[in-house]
């Protein structure tokens, strides 16, 4: 059985991040042919094109680009900051998209989950993120959408996702994403 590697990028560096808890829940699910792992974005210096133009990318850029290149699919799970994408996640997208002509995201299937302590579930971040994903040519699943509001109430005293409703939603989202992703992965190299 082929194994497909999915990288999860979390749009929050907070140690008790609710979005990270969603990511950890997905990583912990029973293994299918899709294997999920967290990709670190917290050590990427703010993107400066000089690094690439002068051939001196930081080691963390090189590590990150190699990790993205090796993925079959990408899952973004993000907080919303001021109705948009947290800067740390936008920075990671920029780093992965360069140097010019070496866009690590190109043609990979992707999906977006946003969550918030507020009622709107990070809708603004989710859609601003999608704008960048179009440009870097990630093939982002359109439906189902995932805006998880009042995320704090889904977390149990052990710090893990406890709400049955949220778990059920994440299961069905994950299934839809795997179907979406597989059609592009299995078509790879058949042109
Ligand atoms: C700088 C900042 C801006 C925020 N802006 C929003 C916002 O626009 N919409 C929203 O629903 N929550 C906003 N929040 C609250 C976040 O939903 C909340 O901090 C949440 O816990 C962040 O996700 P995390 O738990 O994964 O870190 C903001 C929080 C911070 C720190």
Short mmCIF file of N, CA, C and O and ligand atoms in Angstrom, two decimals, residues 10-14 16-20 79-84 115-122 151, ligand 1:
data_model
loop_
_atom_site.label_atom_id
_atom_site.label_comp_id
_atom_site.label_asym_id
_atom_site.label_seq_id
_atom_site.Cartn_x
_atom_site.Cartn_y
_atom_site.Cartn_z
N UNK A 10 0.39 24.72 11.35
CA UNK A 10 -0.53 25.33 12.31
C UNK A 10 -0.26 26.84 12.37
O UNK A 10 0.89 27.25 12.60
N UNK A 11 -1.29 27.61 12.19
CA UNK A 11 -1.15 29.07 12.22
C UNK A 11 -1.29 29.63 13.62
O UNK A 11 -2.14 30.49 13.88
N UNK A 12 -0.45 29.16 14.52
CA UNK A 12 -0.35 29.70 15.88
C UNK A 12 0.88 29.09 16.52
O UNK A 12 1.11 27.88 16.40
N UNK A 13 1.66 29.92 17.23
CA UNK A 13 2.84 29.40 17.94
C UNK A 13 2.57 29.21 19.43
O UNK A 13 3.43 28.72 20.16
N UNK A 14 1.36 29.55 19.87
CA UNK A 14 1.03 29.50 21.29
C UNK A 14 1.15 28.07 21.81
O UNK A 14 0.66 27.14 21.18
N UNK A 16 -0.30 26.42 24.15
CA UNK A 16 -1.57 25.74 24.36
C UNK A 16 -2.58 26.02 23.25
O UNK A 16 -3.79 26.00 23.47
N UNK A 17 -2.07 26.25 22.07
CA UNK A 17 -2.92 26.61 20.92
C UNK A 17 -4.05 25.60 20.69
O UNK A 17 -3.82 24.39 20.60
N UNK A 18 -5.26 26.14 20.55
CA UNK A 18 -6.41 25.28 20.24
C UNK A 18 -6.25 24.68 18.84
O UNK A 18 -6.65 23.54 18.60
N UNK A 19 -5.70 25.48 17.94
CA UNK A 19 -5.50 24.96 16.58
C UNK A 19 -4.51 23.81 16.57
O UNK A 19 -4.67 22.84 15.83
N UNK A 20 -3.51 23.92 17.43
CA UNK A 20 -2.54 22.82 17.53
C UNK A 20 -3.22 21.57 18.10
O UNK A 20 -2.90 20.44 17.71
N UNK A 79 -5.38 29.77 13.29
CA UNK A 79 -6.07 30.80 14.07
C UNK A 79 -6.36 31.99 13.16
O UNK A 79 -5.87 32.06 12.02
N UNK A 80 -7.16 32.91 13.66
CA UNK A 80 -7.40 34.17 12.95
C UNK A 80 -6.87 35.31 13.80
O UNK A 80 -7.19 35.39 14.98
N UNK A 81 -6.03 36.14 13.19
CA UNK A 81 -5.54 37.34 13.88
C UNK A 81 -6.06 38.56 13.13
O UNK A 81 -5.76 38.75 11.94
N UNK A 82 -6.83 39.37 13.83
CA UNK A 82 -7.33 40.61 13.24
C UNK A 82 -7.95 40.37 11.87
O UNK A 82 -7.62 41.04 10.89
N UNK A 83 -8.81 39.34 11.86
CA UNK A 83 -9.59 38.97 10.68
C UNK A 83 -8.75 38.50 9.49
O UNK A 83 -9.19 38.54 8.35
N UNK A 84 -7.50 38.07 9.80
CA UNK A 84 -6.65 37.61 8.69
C UNK A 84 -5.76 36.45 9.15
O UNK A 84 -5.94 35.89 10.24
N UNK A 115 -10.02 27.84 13.17
CA UNK A 115 -10.81 27.79 14.39
C UNK A 115 -10.52 29.03 15.23
O UNK A 115 -9.46 29.66 15.10
N UNK A 116 -11.50 29.35 16.05
CA UNK A 116 -11.40 30.58 16.84
C UNK A 116 -12.19 30.41 18.13
O UNK A 116 -13.12 29.60 18.20
N UNK A 117 -11.82 31.21 19.12
CA UNK A 117 -12.62 31.23 20.34
C UNK A 117 -13.92 32.00 20.09
O UNK A 117 -14.85 31.92 20.87
N UNK A 118 -13.98 32.74 18.99
CA UNK A 118 -15.18 33.51 18.64
C UNK A 118 -16.15 32.67 17.83
O UNK A 118 -15.86 31.53 17.45
N UNK A 119 -17.29 33.29 17.52
CA UNK A 119 -18.37 32.55 16.87
C UNK A 119 -18.11 32.31 15.38
O UNK A 119 -18.65 31.38 14.80
N UNK A 120 -17.26 33.14 14.75
CA UNK A 120 -17.14 33.06 13.29
C UNK A 120 -16.13 32.00 12.82
O UNK A 120 -16.00 31.75 11.62
N UNK A 121 -15.44 31.39 13.77
CA UNK A 121 -14.57 30.26 13.42
C UNK A 121 -13.42 30.60 12.50
O UNK A 121 -12.93 29.76 11.75
N UNK A 122 -12.97 31.86 12.55
CA UNK A 122 -11.78 32.21 11.75
C UNK A 122 -12.07 32.32 10.26
O UNK A 122 -11.18 32.14 9.43
N UNK A 151 -14.04 27.27 19.85
CA UNK A 151 -13.21 26.05 19.92
C UNK A 151 -12.88 25.66 21.37
O UNK A 151 -12.77 24.47 21.69
C1 LIG B 1 -3.31 39.29 17.82
C2 LIG B 1 -4.62 38.55 17.97
C3 LIG B 1 -5.65 38.85 17.11
C4 LIG B 1 -6.85 38.13 17.19
N1 LIG B 1 -7.82 38.37 16.27
C5 LIG B 1 -8.91 37.57 16.23
C6 LIG B 1 -9.85 37.69 15.15
O1 LIG B 1 -9.71 38.48 14.24
N2 LIG B 1 -10.90 36.84 15.16
C7 LIG B 1 -11.09 35.90 16.14
O2 LIG B 1 -12.06 35.17 16.08
N3 LIG B 1 -10.21 35.77 17.16
C8 LIG B 1 -9.12 36.57 17.21
N4 LIG B 1 -8.20 36.42 18.22
C9 LIG B 1 -8.47 35.44 19.30
C10 LIG B 1 -8.05 34.05 18.87
O3 LIG B 1 -9.18 33.38 18.30
C11 LIG B 1 -7.59 33.27 20.08
O4 LIG B 1 -6.45 33.92 20.65
C12 LIG B 1 -7.25 31.83 19.76
O5 LIG B 1 -7.00 31.14 20.94
C13 LIG B 1 -6.04 31.76 18.83
O6 LIG B 1 -5.81 30.46 18.38
P1 LIG B 1 -4.82 29.46 19.14
O7 LIG B 1 -5.55 29.01 20.36
O8 LIG B 1 -4.62 28.35 18.16
O9 LIG B 1 -3.57 30.21 19.48
C14 LIG B 1 -7.01 37.13 18.17
C15 LIG B 1 -5.95 36.86 19.04
C16 LIG B 1 -4.77 37.55 18.93
C17 LIG B 1 -3.63 37.19 19.86
#
